[in-house]
XYZ file of C-alpha atoms in Angstrom:
687
model
C 70.052 -46.569 60.041
C 67.925 -48.348 57.479
C 69.139 -51.693 58.707
C 67.802 -51.040 62.158
C 64.107 -50.670 61.436
C 63.556 -53.979 59.519
C 65.425 -55.811 62.213
C 63.260 -54.133 64.820
C 60.050 -55.239 63.120
C 61.341 -58.764 62.562
C 62.430 -59.100 66.193
C 59.097 -57.856 67.505
C 57.147 -60.293 65.380
C 59.277 -63.267 66.354
C 58.679 -62.599 70.030
C 55.146 -61.261 70.395
C 55.023 -61.769 74.191
C 56.014 -58.588 75.965
C 58.998 -58.714 78.246
C 60.656 -56.049 80.380
C 63.604 -55.807 77.982
C 61.700 -56.100 74.717
C 60.788 -53.291 72.369
C 57.162 -54.427 72.502
C 57.089 -53.315 76.132
C 58.177 -49.809 75.239
C 55.648 -47.040 75.475
C 54.359 -46.314 71.962
C 54.388 -42.633 71.316
C 52.093 -40.306 69.548
C 54.364 -38.769 66.962
C 52.315 -35.616 66.920
C 53.004 -35.143 70.621
C 56.721 -34.753 69.989
C 57.120 -31.018 69.824
C 60.179 -28.984 68.966
C 60.389 -27.201 72.325
C 63.398 -28.330 74.348
C 63.259 -28.369 78.127
C 66.405 -29.099 80.177
C 66.362 -32.333 82.106
C 65.941 -32.230 85.885
C 68.912 -33.997 87.524
C 68.679 -36.134 90.644
C 71.550 -37.317 92.814
C 72.169 -41.019 93.458
C 74.710 -43.005 95.467
C 76.021 -46.492 94.781
C 75.646 -49.196 97.386
C 77.125 -52.696 97.195
C 74.393 -55.240 97.985
C 75.325 -58.928 97.678
C 78.382 -58.036 95.591
C 76.181 -56.078 93.185
C 76.104 -52.358 92.604
C 72.753 -50.791 93.403
C 72.086 -47.125 92.737
C 69.848 -45.573 95.366
C 68.391 -42.062 95.025
C 68.904 -39.430 97.664
C 65.796 -37.972 99.214
C 64.226 -34.994 97.501
C 65.615 -32.595 100.101
C 69.124 -34.032 99.969
C 69.174 -34.036 96.184
C 68.044 -30.422 96.129
C 70.776 -29.447 98.592
C 73.401 -31.246 96.514
C 72.176 -29.585 93.337
C 72.226 -26.140 94.972
C 75.771 -26.731 96.187
C 76.750 -27.988 92.731
C 75.235 -24.968 90.969
C 76.433 -22.363 93.464
C 79.406 -21.554 91.246
C 81.896 -22.111 94.071
C 84.719 -24.608 94.018
C 83.203 -28.026 94.654
C 86.462 -29.623 95.772
C 86.064 -28.431 99.330
C 82.280 -28.574 99.563
C 80.814 -31.032 102.069
C 77.042 -31.492 102.144
C 75.428 -33.410 105.050
C 72.753 -35.879 103.903
C 70.521 -38.612 105.344
C 69.670 -36.622 108.436
C 73.317 -35.719 109.019
C 74.507 -39.331 109.190
C 76.465 -39.098 105.915
C 78.616 -36.391 104.351
C 78.926 -35.997 100.584
C 82.207 -34.558 99.302
C 81.155 -32.945 96.065
C 84.615 -32.704 94.587
C 85.346 -36.391 95.141
C 81.783 -37.443 94.380
C 81.988 -39.727 97.429
C 79.674 -40.340 100.364
C 81.162 -40.998 103.844
C 79.491 -42.218 107.047
C 79.817 -39.813 109.987
C 79.197 -41.835 113.133
C 80.461 -45.313 112.197
C 82.970 -47.026 109.934
C 81.666 -47.837 106.483
C 83.116 -48.081 103.001
C 82.721 -44.853 101.066
C 80.226 -44.982 98.211
C 80.232 -43.232 94.847
C 77.877 -40.321 94.273
C 76.574 -39.311 90.857
C 74.499 -36.475 89.416
C 72.122 -38.494 87.258
C 70.062 -37.449 84.243
C 70.052 -40.477 81.889
C 69.364 -44.105 82.794
C 69.283 -47.529 81.177
C 67.567 -50.676 82.415
C 69.753 -53.420 83.856
C 69.891 -56.994 82.625
C 68.641 -59.058 85.575
C 66.948 -56.960 88.234
C 65.267 -54.557 85.786
C 66.444 -51.614 87.858
C 67.573 -48.498 86.077
C 71.284 -47.689 86.183
C 72.501 -44.122 85.643
C 75.035 -43.303 82.969
C 78.194 -41.495 83.935
C 77.915 -37.730 84.234
C 80.139 -37.102 81.206
C 78.268 -39.488 78.909
C 74.916 -38.227 80.229
C 75.974 -34.762 79.141
C 76.724 -36.091 75.644
C 73.317 -37.787 75.532
C 71.595 -34.607 76.671
C 73.328 -32.512 74.012
C 72.368 -35.035 71.318
C 68.807 -35.072 72.618
C 68.662 -31.266 72.571
C 69.779 -31.151 68.928
C 67.270 -33.856 67.973
C 64.390 -32.016 69.626
C 65.393 -28.599 68.335
C 65.987 -29.720 64.740
C 63.346 -32.473 64.873
C 65.884 -34.914 63.473
C 65.835 -38.313 65.167
C 67.350 -41.750 64.645
C 70.460 -40.440 66.359
C 73.147 -43.002 67.152
C 75.851 -42.649 69.813
C 78.606 -44.938 70.957
C 79.491 -45.101 74.633
C 83.074 -45.486 75.928
C 82.343 -49.224 76.328
C 81.491 -49.542 72.612
C 77.793 -49.794 73.447
C 75.366 -48.287 70.938
C 72.550 -45.946 71.996
C 69.918 -45.020 69.409
C 67.431 -42.198 69.976
C 64.488 -43.137 67.776
C 62.152 -40.489 69.244
C 61.532 -38.854 72.634
C 59.684 -41.933 73.922
C 61.724 -44.700 72.310
C 65.427 -44.805 73.033
C 67.372 -48.070 73.136
C 70.760 -49.274 74.252
C 72.545 -52.187 72.498
C 75.330 -54.148 74.133
C 78.233 -55.483 72.068
C 78.086 -59.238 71.490
C 80.956 -61.181 73.038
C 83.404 -62.433 70.435
C 82.725 -59.738 67.824
C 85.577 -59.113 65.437
C 87.888 -56.148 65.472
C 85.726 -54.389 62.882
C 82.930 -54.263 65.378
C 79.348 -55.161 64.622
C 76.253 -53.387 63.556
C 73.281 -52.863 65.920
C 71.387 -55.598 64.064
C 73.881 -58.128 65.402
C 73.771 -57.064 69.028
C 70.814 -58.894 70.535
C 68.045 -57.475 72.678
C 68.138 -53.766 73.380
C 67.824 -52.101 76.765
C 65.425 -49.333 77.594
C 66.886 -45.841 77.903
C 65.124 -43.136 79.917
C 65.740 -39.451 80.325
C 65.065 -37.919 83.732
C 64.306 -39.567 87.035
C 60.580 -38.887 86.659
C 60.409 -41.431 83.818
C 61.830 -44.379 85.772
C 60.200 -46.453 88.481
C 62.065 -45.541 91.645
C 60.889 -44.530 95.100
C 62.181 -41.138 96.160
C 61.371 -40.199 99.728
C 60.631 -36.681 100.795
C 63.197 -36.670 103.575
C 63.342 -36.589 107.352
C 62.235 -33.783 109.661
C 65.132 -31.491 110.454
C 64.197 -31.195 114.118
C 65.508 -34.012 116.341
C 63.590 -34.423 119.591
C 65.375 -37.452 121.005
C 68.551 -39.469 120.496
C 68.738 -43.246 121.016
C 71.910 -45.328 121.021
C 71.412 -48.965 119.994
C 73.904 -51.613 121.207
C 73.924 -55.021 119.500
C 74.220 -58.462 121.066
C 76.527 -61.368 120.291
C 78.102 -61.665 116.872
C 78.315 -59.200 113.988
C 74.910 -60.155 112.526
C 71.741 -58.794 114.096
C 68.933 -60.627 112.300
C 68.175 -63.750 110.284
C 69.330 -62.028 107.095
C 72.779 -61.609 108.690
C 72.628 -57.854 108.410
C 74.889 -55.575 110.396
C 73.835 -53.351 113.268
C 73.928 -50.343 110.917
C 71.419 -51.891 108.509
C 69.086 -53.018 111.289
C 69.138 -49.607 112.939
C 68.355 -48.053 109.555
C 65.201 -50.188 109.432
C 64.414 -49.230 113.016
C 64.672 -45.573 112.060
C 62.484 -46.059 108.977
C 59.773 -47.713 111.063
C 59.927 -44.835 113.521
C 59.489 -42.281 110.717
C 56.553 -44.227 109.282
C 54.851 -44.304 112.685
C 55.322 -40.556 112.995
C 53.543 -40.057 109.685
C 50.678 -42.427 110.517
C 50.121 -41.669 114.216
C 51.321 -38.068 114.594
C 50.653 -36.652 111.153
C 48.963 -33.425 112.264
C 51.565 -32.678 114.898
C 54.293 -33.303 112.352
C 52.640 -31.089 109.725
C 52.312 -28.314 112.297
C 55.982 -28.828 113.221
C 55.037 -29.488 116.818
C 57.243 -32.566 116.921
C 60.421 -33.624 115.191
C 61.864 -37.116 114.932
C 63.852 -39.651 116.914
C 67.410 -40.313 115.797
C 68.755 -43.846 116.219
C 72.516 -44.402 116.068
C 74.267 -47.800 116.248
C 77.054 -48.679 118.682
C 79.347 -51.470 117.502
C 81.566 -53.277 120.021
C 82.042 -56.620 118.240
C 84.633 -55.404 115.733
C 86.944 -53.738 118.298
C 86.744 -56.831 120.510
C 87.709 -59.246 117.746
C 90.441 -56.938 116.449
C 92.464 -57.491 119.632
C 94.041 -60.640 118.197
C 91.850 -63.038 120.129
C 90.540 -64.567 116.898
C 94.048 -65.647 115.934
C 94.553 -67.239 119.338
C 91.230 -69.044 119.074
C 91.942 -70.280 115.566
C 95.160 -71.820 116.829
C 93.269 -74.108 119.215
C 90.099 -74.681 117.166
C 89.576 -78.175 115.771
C 89.525 -78.442 111.968
C 86.319 -80.486 111.822
C 82.907 -78.858 111.213
C 84.801 -75.699 110.362
C 81.790 -73.475 109.636
C 80.047 -74.318 112.887
C 83.203 -73.742 114.907
C 83.802 -70.417 113.160
C 80.219 -69.397 113.928
C 80.732 -70.355 117.585
C 83.986 -68.408 117.853
C 82.403 -65.369 116.227
C 79.131 -65.263 118.157
C 78.518 -67.504 121.159
C 81.980 -66.939 122.618
C 81.097 -63.261 123.079
C 79.194 -64.337 126.187
C 82.338 -65.938 127.623
C 84.380 -62.907 126.651
C 82.055 -60.744 128.712
C 82.513 -63.013 131.721
C 86.292 -62.661 131.405
C 87.627 -59.640 133.334
C 90.177 -58.894 130.599
C 87.811 -58.831 127.647
C 84.910 -57.513 129.719
C 86.994 -54.402 130.338
C 87.535 -54.085 126.588
C 83.813 -54.449 125.889
C 82.555 -51.929 128.467
C 85.283 -49.451 127.504
C 84.355 -49.783 123.832
C 80.612 -49.359 124.421
C 80.956 -46.394 126.770
C 83.659 -44.624 124.748
C 81.693 -45.119 121.504
C 78.526 -43.658 123.018
C 80.488 -40.734 124.455
C 82.287 -40.141 121.147
C 79.100 -40.306 119.079
C 77.252 -38.082 121.548
C 79.992 -35.434 121.412
C 80.092 -35.571 117.613
C 76.301 -35.405 117.453
C 76.222 -32.236 119.570
C 78.895 -30.666 117.374
C 76.822 -31.331 114.261
C 73.513 -30.448 115.935
C 74.252 -27.466 118.216
C 70.540 -26.672 118.606
C 69.692 -30.115 119.996
C 67.836 -29.804 123.311
C 66.291 -33.270 123.537
C 67.028 -36.207 125.768
C 69.123 -39.312 125.239
C 68.079 -42.937 125.699
C 69.909 -46.205 125.172
C 68.703 -49.549 123.859
C 70.429 -52.906 123.966
C 69.652 -56.241 122.371
C 70.530 -59.558 124.024
C 74.037 -59.346 125.534
C 74.158 -55.664 124.648
C 71.389 -55.002 127.175
C 73.423 -56.712 129.916
C 76.448 -54.574 129.048
C 74.348 -51.416 129.330
C 72.768 -52.647 132.579
C 76.174 -53.114 134.194
C 77.418 -49.758 132.910
C 74.338 -47.931 134.216
C 74.535 -49.737 137.550
C 78.065 -48.502 138.109
C 77.531 -44.860 137.172
C 77.990 -42.065 139.686
C 75.930 -38.946 139.750
C 77.852 -35.682 139.578
C 77.784 -33.097 142.350
C 76.789 -30.351 139.943
C 73.608 -32.075 138.828
C 71.879 -33.841 141.700
C 68.416 -35.298 141.416
C 67.635 -36.136 145.023
C 68.772 -35.714 148.589
C 69.889 -39.334 148.606
C 72.344 -38.662 145.807
C 73.601 -35.582 147.630
C 74.125 -37.559 150.818
C 75.900 -40.314 148.947
C 78.275 -37.931 147.155
C 78.952 -36.088 150.368
C 79.964 -39.377 151.990
C 82.317 -40.100 149.098
C 83.933 -36.655 149.391
C 84.149 -36.609 153.166
C 81.565 -33.836 153.672
C 79.149 -35.997 155.663
C 78.752 -35.699 159.450
C 81.689 -37.101 161.374
C 81.596 -40.307 163.366
C 81.468 -38.311 166.600
C 78.385 -36.432 165.410
C 76.694 -39.689 164.390
C 77.375 -41.262 167.790
C 76.114 -38.120 169.474
C 72.914 -38.401 167.472
C 72.556 -41.987 168.726
C 73.365 -40.889 172.334
C 76.446 -43.116 172.297
C 79.164 -40.476 172.663
C 80.830 -42.394 175.499
C 82.103 -44.999 173.029
C 84.037 -42.546 170.852
C 87.242 -43.234 172.811
C 86.983 -46.950 172.046
C 86.689 -46.286 168.316
C 89.581 -43.788 168.406
C 91.729 -46.321 170.214
C 90.951 -48.971 167.560
C 91.461 -46.346 164.810
C 87.948 -46.985 163.499
C 86.583 -44.127 161.444
C 83.103 -43.804 159.955
C 83.953 -45.763 156.814
C 85.523 -48.611 158.769
C 82.605 -48.689 161.195
C 80.216 -49.167 158.290
C 82.107 -52.381 157.458
C 82.115 -53.748 160.999
C 79.975 -56.711 161.911
C 78.298 -57.379 165.236
C 81.131 -59.706 166.208
C 83.679 -56.949 165.536
C 81.802 -54.539 167.790
C 81.515 -57.180 170.488
C 85.275 -57.787 170.410
C 85.829 -54.040 170.857
C 83.738 -54.178 174.043
C 80.581 -52.459 172.789
C 77.508 -53.701 174.756
C 74.594 -55.412 173.032
C 72.217 -52.433 173.005
C 74.667 -49.920 171.490
C 75.813 -52.597 169.024
C 72.286 -52.989 167.682
C 71.804 -49.224 167.477
C 75.016 -48.721 165.503
C 74.366 -51.604 163.103
C 70.770 -50.518 162.502
C 71.866 -46.914 161.918
C 74.392 -47.767 159.224
C 72.133 -50.407 157.670
C 69.284 -47.883 157.361
C 71.613 -45.360 155.772
C 72.793 -47.909 153.253
C 69.167 -48.804 152.449
C 68.406 -45.181 151.574
C 71.631 -44.343 149.805
C 73.604 -47.407 148.825
C 71.015 -48.881 146.460
C 71.453 -46.004 144.025
C 74.869 -44.714 145.025
C 78.369 -46.051 144.978
C 79.614 -48.800 147.250
C 81.781 -48.052 150.245
C 85.489 -48.479 149.642
C 87.505 -50.773 151.856
C 90.977 -49.913 153.102
C 92.593 -51.824 150.238
C 90.557 -49.965 147.630
C 88.560 -53.007 146.498
C 84.917 -52.453 145.582
C 82.613 -53.715 148.334
C 79.336 -55.185 147.073
C 76.075 -53.394 147.815
C 72.836 -54.931 148.968
C 70.213 -55.680 146.366
C 68.435 -58.557 148.040
C 66.674 -58.958 151.347
C 67.795 -62.177 153.015
C 65.303 -64.194 154.966
C 67.936 -66.083 156.994
C 68.893 -64.838 160.450
C 72.641 -64.894 159.881
C 75.105 -62.347 161.145
C 75.494 -58.928 159.617
C 77.758 -60.281 156.871
C 74.760 -61.837 155.168
C 73.132 -58.411 154.991
C 75.988 -56.660 153.231
C 75.078 -54.958 150.000
C 75.426 -57.142 146.916
C 76.075 -55.176 143.766
C 73.892 -56.066 140.770
C 77.083 -56.374 138.790
C 78.861 -58.901 140.986
C 81.040 -61.273 139.078
C 82.778 -58.281 137.430
C 84.673 -57.068 140.503
C 87.913 -56.456 138.599
C 86.285 -54.269 135.956
C 86.515 -50.508 136.123
C 83.358 -49.152 134.558
C 83.739 -45.953 132.521
C 81.488 -42.995 133.035
C 78.981 -41.681 130.507
C 79.048 -37.947 129.794
C 75.247 -37.746 129.716
C 72.300 -39.056 131.706
C 70.110 -41.490 129.767
C 66.413 -40.948 130.256
C 65.235 -44.462 129.340
C 66.989 -47.811 129.049
C 65.304 -50.261 126.649
C 66.312 -53.927 126.861
C 65.253 -56.122 123.903
C 65.321 -59.905 124.306
C 67.435 -59.439 127.397
C 69.078 -62.118 129.596
C 69.669 -59.634 132.425
C 67.473 -61.535 134.881
C 69.268 -64.803 134.186
C 72.745 -63.288 134.563
C 71.822 -61.583 137.838
C 70.468 -64.868 139.181
C 73.598 -66.764 138.113
C 75.730 -64.093 139.771
C 74.040 -64.913 143.059
C 71.220 -62.392 143.315
C 67.863 -63.672 144.460
C 66.162 -60.324 144.736
C 66.592 -56.727 143.597
C 65.849 -54.198 146.299
C 62.554 -52.418 145.464
C 64.243 -49.119 146.377
C 67.061 -49.695 143.899
C 67.297 -47.515 140.812
C 70.006 -46.557 138.360
C 72.073 -43.608 139.576
C 71.700 -41.645 136.332
C 68.811 -43.299 134.428
C 65.193 -42.960 135.515
C 63.435 -45.437 133.210
C 63.893 -49.121 132.377
C 61.760 -51.216 130.004
C 62.400 -54.940 129.526
C 60.767 -55.802 126.169
C 60.704 -59.335 124.827
C 58.978 -61.701 122.428
C 56.966 -64.452 124.201
C 58.889 -67.212 122.359
C 62.362 -65.685 122.788
C 64.570 -68.384 124.381
C 67.157 -65.839 125.574
C 64.784 -63.345 127.219
C 64.060 -63.351 130.969
C 61.828 -61.261 133.191
C 62.952 -58.684 135.759
C 59.847 -57.973 137.857
C 59.796 -61.354 139.682
C 63.225 -60.479 141.074
C 61.825 -57.264 142.535
C 58.569 -58.803 143.816
C 59.373 -62.517 144.225
C 56.296 -63.380 146.260
C 53.692 -62.176 143.754
C 52.766 -63.855 140.471
C 51.524 -61.514 137.760
C 51.640 -61.315 134.000
C 53.830 -58.858 132.067
C 52.308 -55.877 130.322
C 51.088 -56.664 126.797
C 52.352 -54.151 124.243
C 49.391 -53.065 122.100
C 49.491 -53.362 118.337
C 50.372 -50.167 116.501
C 46.807 -50.091 115.169
C 45.500 -49.955 118.729
C 44.205 -53.473 119.344
C 45.269 -57.044 119.906
C 46.083 -59.278 116.995
C 43.090 -61.200 115.708
C 44.357 -64.647 116.700
C 44.994 -63.488 120.271
C 41.472 -62.110 120.560
C 40.092 -65.318 119.080
C 42.103 -67.417 121.519
C 40.919 -65.363 124.488
C 37.345 -65.519 123.221
C 37.445 -69.309 122.937
C 39.013 -69.612 126.384
C 36.389 -67.346 127.876
C 33.572 -69.254 126.156
C 34.859 -72.632 127.366
C 35.179 -71.281 130.893
C 31.610 -69.957 130.759
C 30.291 -73.318 129.560
C 32.243 -75.126 132.235
C 31.118 -72.734 134.939
C 27.467 -72.962 133.896
C 27.508 -76.764 133.780
C 29.347 -77.242 137.068
C 27.315 -74.506 138.706
C 24.042 -76.230 137.760
C 25.273 -79.600 139.039
C 26.436 -78.063 142.283
C 23.127 -76.293 142.923
C 21.251 -79.533 142.220
C 23.487 -81.457 144.623
C 22.937 -78.813 147.324
C 19.164 -79.040 146.921
C 19.343 -82.796 147.550
C 21.685 -82.630 150.558
C 20.320 -79.517 152.285
C 19.357 -80.106 155.928
C 15.787 -79.184 157.138
C 16.769 -75.959 158.914
C 14.707 -72.790 159.153
C 14.879 -70.522 156.129
C 16.977 -67.824 157.781
C 19.438 -70.276 159.232
C 19.588 -72.149 155.928
C 20.427 -69.002 154.018
C 23.133 -68.127 156.515
C 24.666 -71.578 156.303
C 24.526 -71.418 152.526
C 26.385 -68.102 152.529
C 28.980 -69.531 154.886
C 29.385 -72.593 152.689
C 29.746 -70.514 149.533
C 32.180 -68.213 151.284
C 34.307 -71.165 152.314
C 34.232 -72.878 148.921
C 36.672 -70.539 147.151
C 39.336 -71.753 149.557
C 39.265 -75.077 147.747
C 41.359 -74.943 144.634
C 39.251 -77.624 142.978
C 36.070 -75.528 143.163
C 37.478 -72.096 142.452
C 36.290 -71.964 138.847
C 32.940 -73.604 139.622
C 31.119 -70.384 140.410
C 29.119 -69.109 137.471
C 30.367 -65.556 137.936
C 33.824 -66.525 139.152
C 35.616 -65.099 136.153
C 33.573 -61.896 136.094
C 34.188 -61.425 139.800
C 37.903 -62.028 139.419
C 38.048 -59.543 136.565
C 36.241 -56.963 138.655
C 38.576 -57.622 141.562
C 41.587 -57.277 139.303
C 40.340 -53.922 138.110
C 39.822 -52.711 141.667
C 43.173 -53.964 142.947
C 45.743 -51.152 142.977
C 48.660 -51.498 140.548
C 51.495 -53.777 141.595
C 54.481 -52.046 143.130
C 57.490 -53.232 141.150
C 60.021 -50.962 142.802
C 61.777 -47.828 141.657
C 63.856 -49.344 138.852
C 61.448 -47.773 136.344
C 60.237 -44.950 138.511
C 57.535 -47.114 140.087
C 56.067 -48.177 136.736
C 55.950 -51.635 135.191
C 59.190 -53.045 133.790
C 58.355 -56.202 131.798
C 56.572 -55.760 128.466
C 55.754 -58.605 126.065
C 55.182 -58.346 122.324
C 52.282 -59.979 120.500
C 53.379 -62.945 118.417
C 52.305 -63.251 114.797
C 49.534 -65.709 113.889
C 51.946 -68.028 112.081
C 54.304 -68.033 115.068
C 51.592 -69.288 117.399
C 51.362 -72.580 115.489
C 54.781 -73.772 116.598
C 56.712 -71.997 119.341
C 59.898 -74.013 118.834
C 60.032 -73.443 115.096
C 60.141 -69.668 115.528
C 62.291 -69.561 118.677
C 65.475 -68.352 116.972
C 63.552 -65.916 114.811
C 61.838 -64.553 117.928
C 65.198 -63.555 119.391
C 66.167 -61.690 116.219
C 62.858 -59.964 115.488
C 63.328 -56.772 117.463
C-alpha cells in the first residue's frame, strides 16, 4: 500500500497535462464529505451490442430497467421469466441474461445487471463489471464505508488490480504484458483506469422510454441490397433511427397532447426480403459465372443491382412478393398477439425497389365480401362470385332481348361477352347499333369497377389485363382493353394481405419509370388501390432513381410537386434566399422592360380619339400575353400569375390518393444545392 502513493505522486508530476485516463483528471474529493453512512447502490440494466467488431454496452431505458429490476427482485424463479423491452420489440430472458429480437432475426445479446463500471482504453466509454465481481466490489465498498478503512485492494479474475482509495477515487490497474509468474505490483502496471460506482456517476444517456400506447403501425420495406444507407447499415438499424426521429417529433410538436396521454406513438417495423431471396442458392449460381476481375465491384453488383433483374424474373419475383407479403402478415399477427389492445391503423412504406414491390402487391389485392367500402367493390365481387345480373337481364336492360338466342347458340355467357370485340359481334351477326350498345355497356361497367377490382378471367384462367390508360387512337376495341398496372408480371400470383393498409408511402420510388417501361402511358384517374386509400410518393429533388406519378394521371397538365415543409414550419434559408433573388431579378426585369415598352408605345401610338385609343390599347395589351416572348414583360405579370394560381381550383390528380396530391418533394440541404451530381447517390439513401 505504501508503494502506491509515492508512485501516484511521481506519475502525476511527470505528466501534468490532464488526460481522460490520468489520475489528474479524477475528481478530487473533500475528505470530510466522506461519511460513514452506507447506502446501497442503485443498479441499472445494460445489454451488449457488437458495433464494428467491438462490444458496446448500451443502457436500457429507465422504464425497461425498472421492469427488469422488479422481475429480478420479485423472488420468483428467474429462469422462466421473460420481460418485453424496447417497446415490445425485444424480449429479455432473465435466467439466461440474454436479449432476443421478436419480429426479425438478430443475434442474441448479453444482458447484465450493472452496478460498477470502469473506463475503457480507447473510446473512454464505461464498461460494466460482471455481476459476480460487482457484488464483491460492493461488499468491499460497504465495509470500507462502514469501518472508514480505505486503501482497499482487490484482484479481479483477470488478475487486474482495483484499489479503492476513497469514495471518489477508485482505480483499476491492468497487468503488464510479459510479467513474470510472480506477478507484479501496482507500481509496475502503467496508467490506471477510472472506476465508478453506480450509473449516476458515469456519462451515459438513459432515455425515459417510449409511450406504451401505440396509435399506428408502419411496415418498412427496403430496396435493393442489404444496406440501406451510406453507412451500410441494415434495414433494422435504419428503421430504429426512423423510430427515434418519430419519437423526437412527438416530444417537440405534440408535447402537450403526449403529456395528457391524448396520443401514443407510431411503431415502425422492418420487413426484410433480401436475405430470403439470396438464401435460395442463386448466389452460388451467380458466383459460378462471375468473372474473377474487379471482384469487389462484381460482388457489389450481384448483391444489389441484380435485385432489380430478379424482380423482373417471374421465378424470383414470386419469391420476393411471397416473402414481403408473408413477412408483413406474420409480423402483423405476432404484433396483435403481443398488443391485444391495439385499435390503430396500419400503413406500409417502401424505399426504392421496395416501393415497387408494395405497389404491385396493393394493385393485385381483392377486397373481401365481409368488409366492403363502396358499391363498386360490391358489384365487382358479385361479378366474381356469379351473383351479378345474368346476361339475359343485361340485354333486357339494353332492349336487345331478341339477340339472346344468338349468344346461346354461340355459347357466349356474360364473361365471354365482356371479352368480345366489335369484329366478334359482327361475325355473330349482331347489327351495328346493338354492337355499339353492347360494347359501350361493358366498357362503362369496366370503367366503374375494373380500375379498382380484379380483372376478368378468360376461359383458360389467364389474367386479362385491365385498363389504366385512355388511348387516343381510334383502333378497334382491343386497344381499349384494360391494362393492369402490374403488367410484365403476368405469371406471378400475388399473395393477399390480412389487413387493409391506410396509407402507402413510397420513398425514392421508381414506380413511374417501371410502369412506363411496362407499356403504360397513363393511369386512369378513377383508379385506386382495392384495399388502400392513400398513396404518397416522396422523393429528394436530386434522387436519380425517383420518378413522379402525377404526370401519368394528368399527362396534359404541367405542375410542380408539393413541397414538404421543414419540421420547424418554414422553408430552408437557402431556398427562401434563392426564391427572393429570383423574384427580385424578375421585378427588375419587368420594371425595365415595362418602361421601355411604354416609351415605345408613346412614340408609335396613332392619332386616334382618346376613347378609341384606350380601347385599342386594352386590346393590344390583352393580345400581348399570347406572345411567349412578352409574357414576363408586364410589370405585374408575376403578381397576377400568383393571384391566378391562388384562385385556380386544386388540380385533380385522380383517386389514387383519395383525390389529394400524390407527389411530394423534400427540401435539399444548403450544401447539397452546390452540386447536384455530387450528392446524387446520397440523395437516394437519405430517407
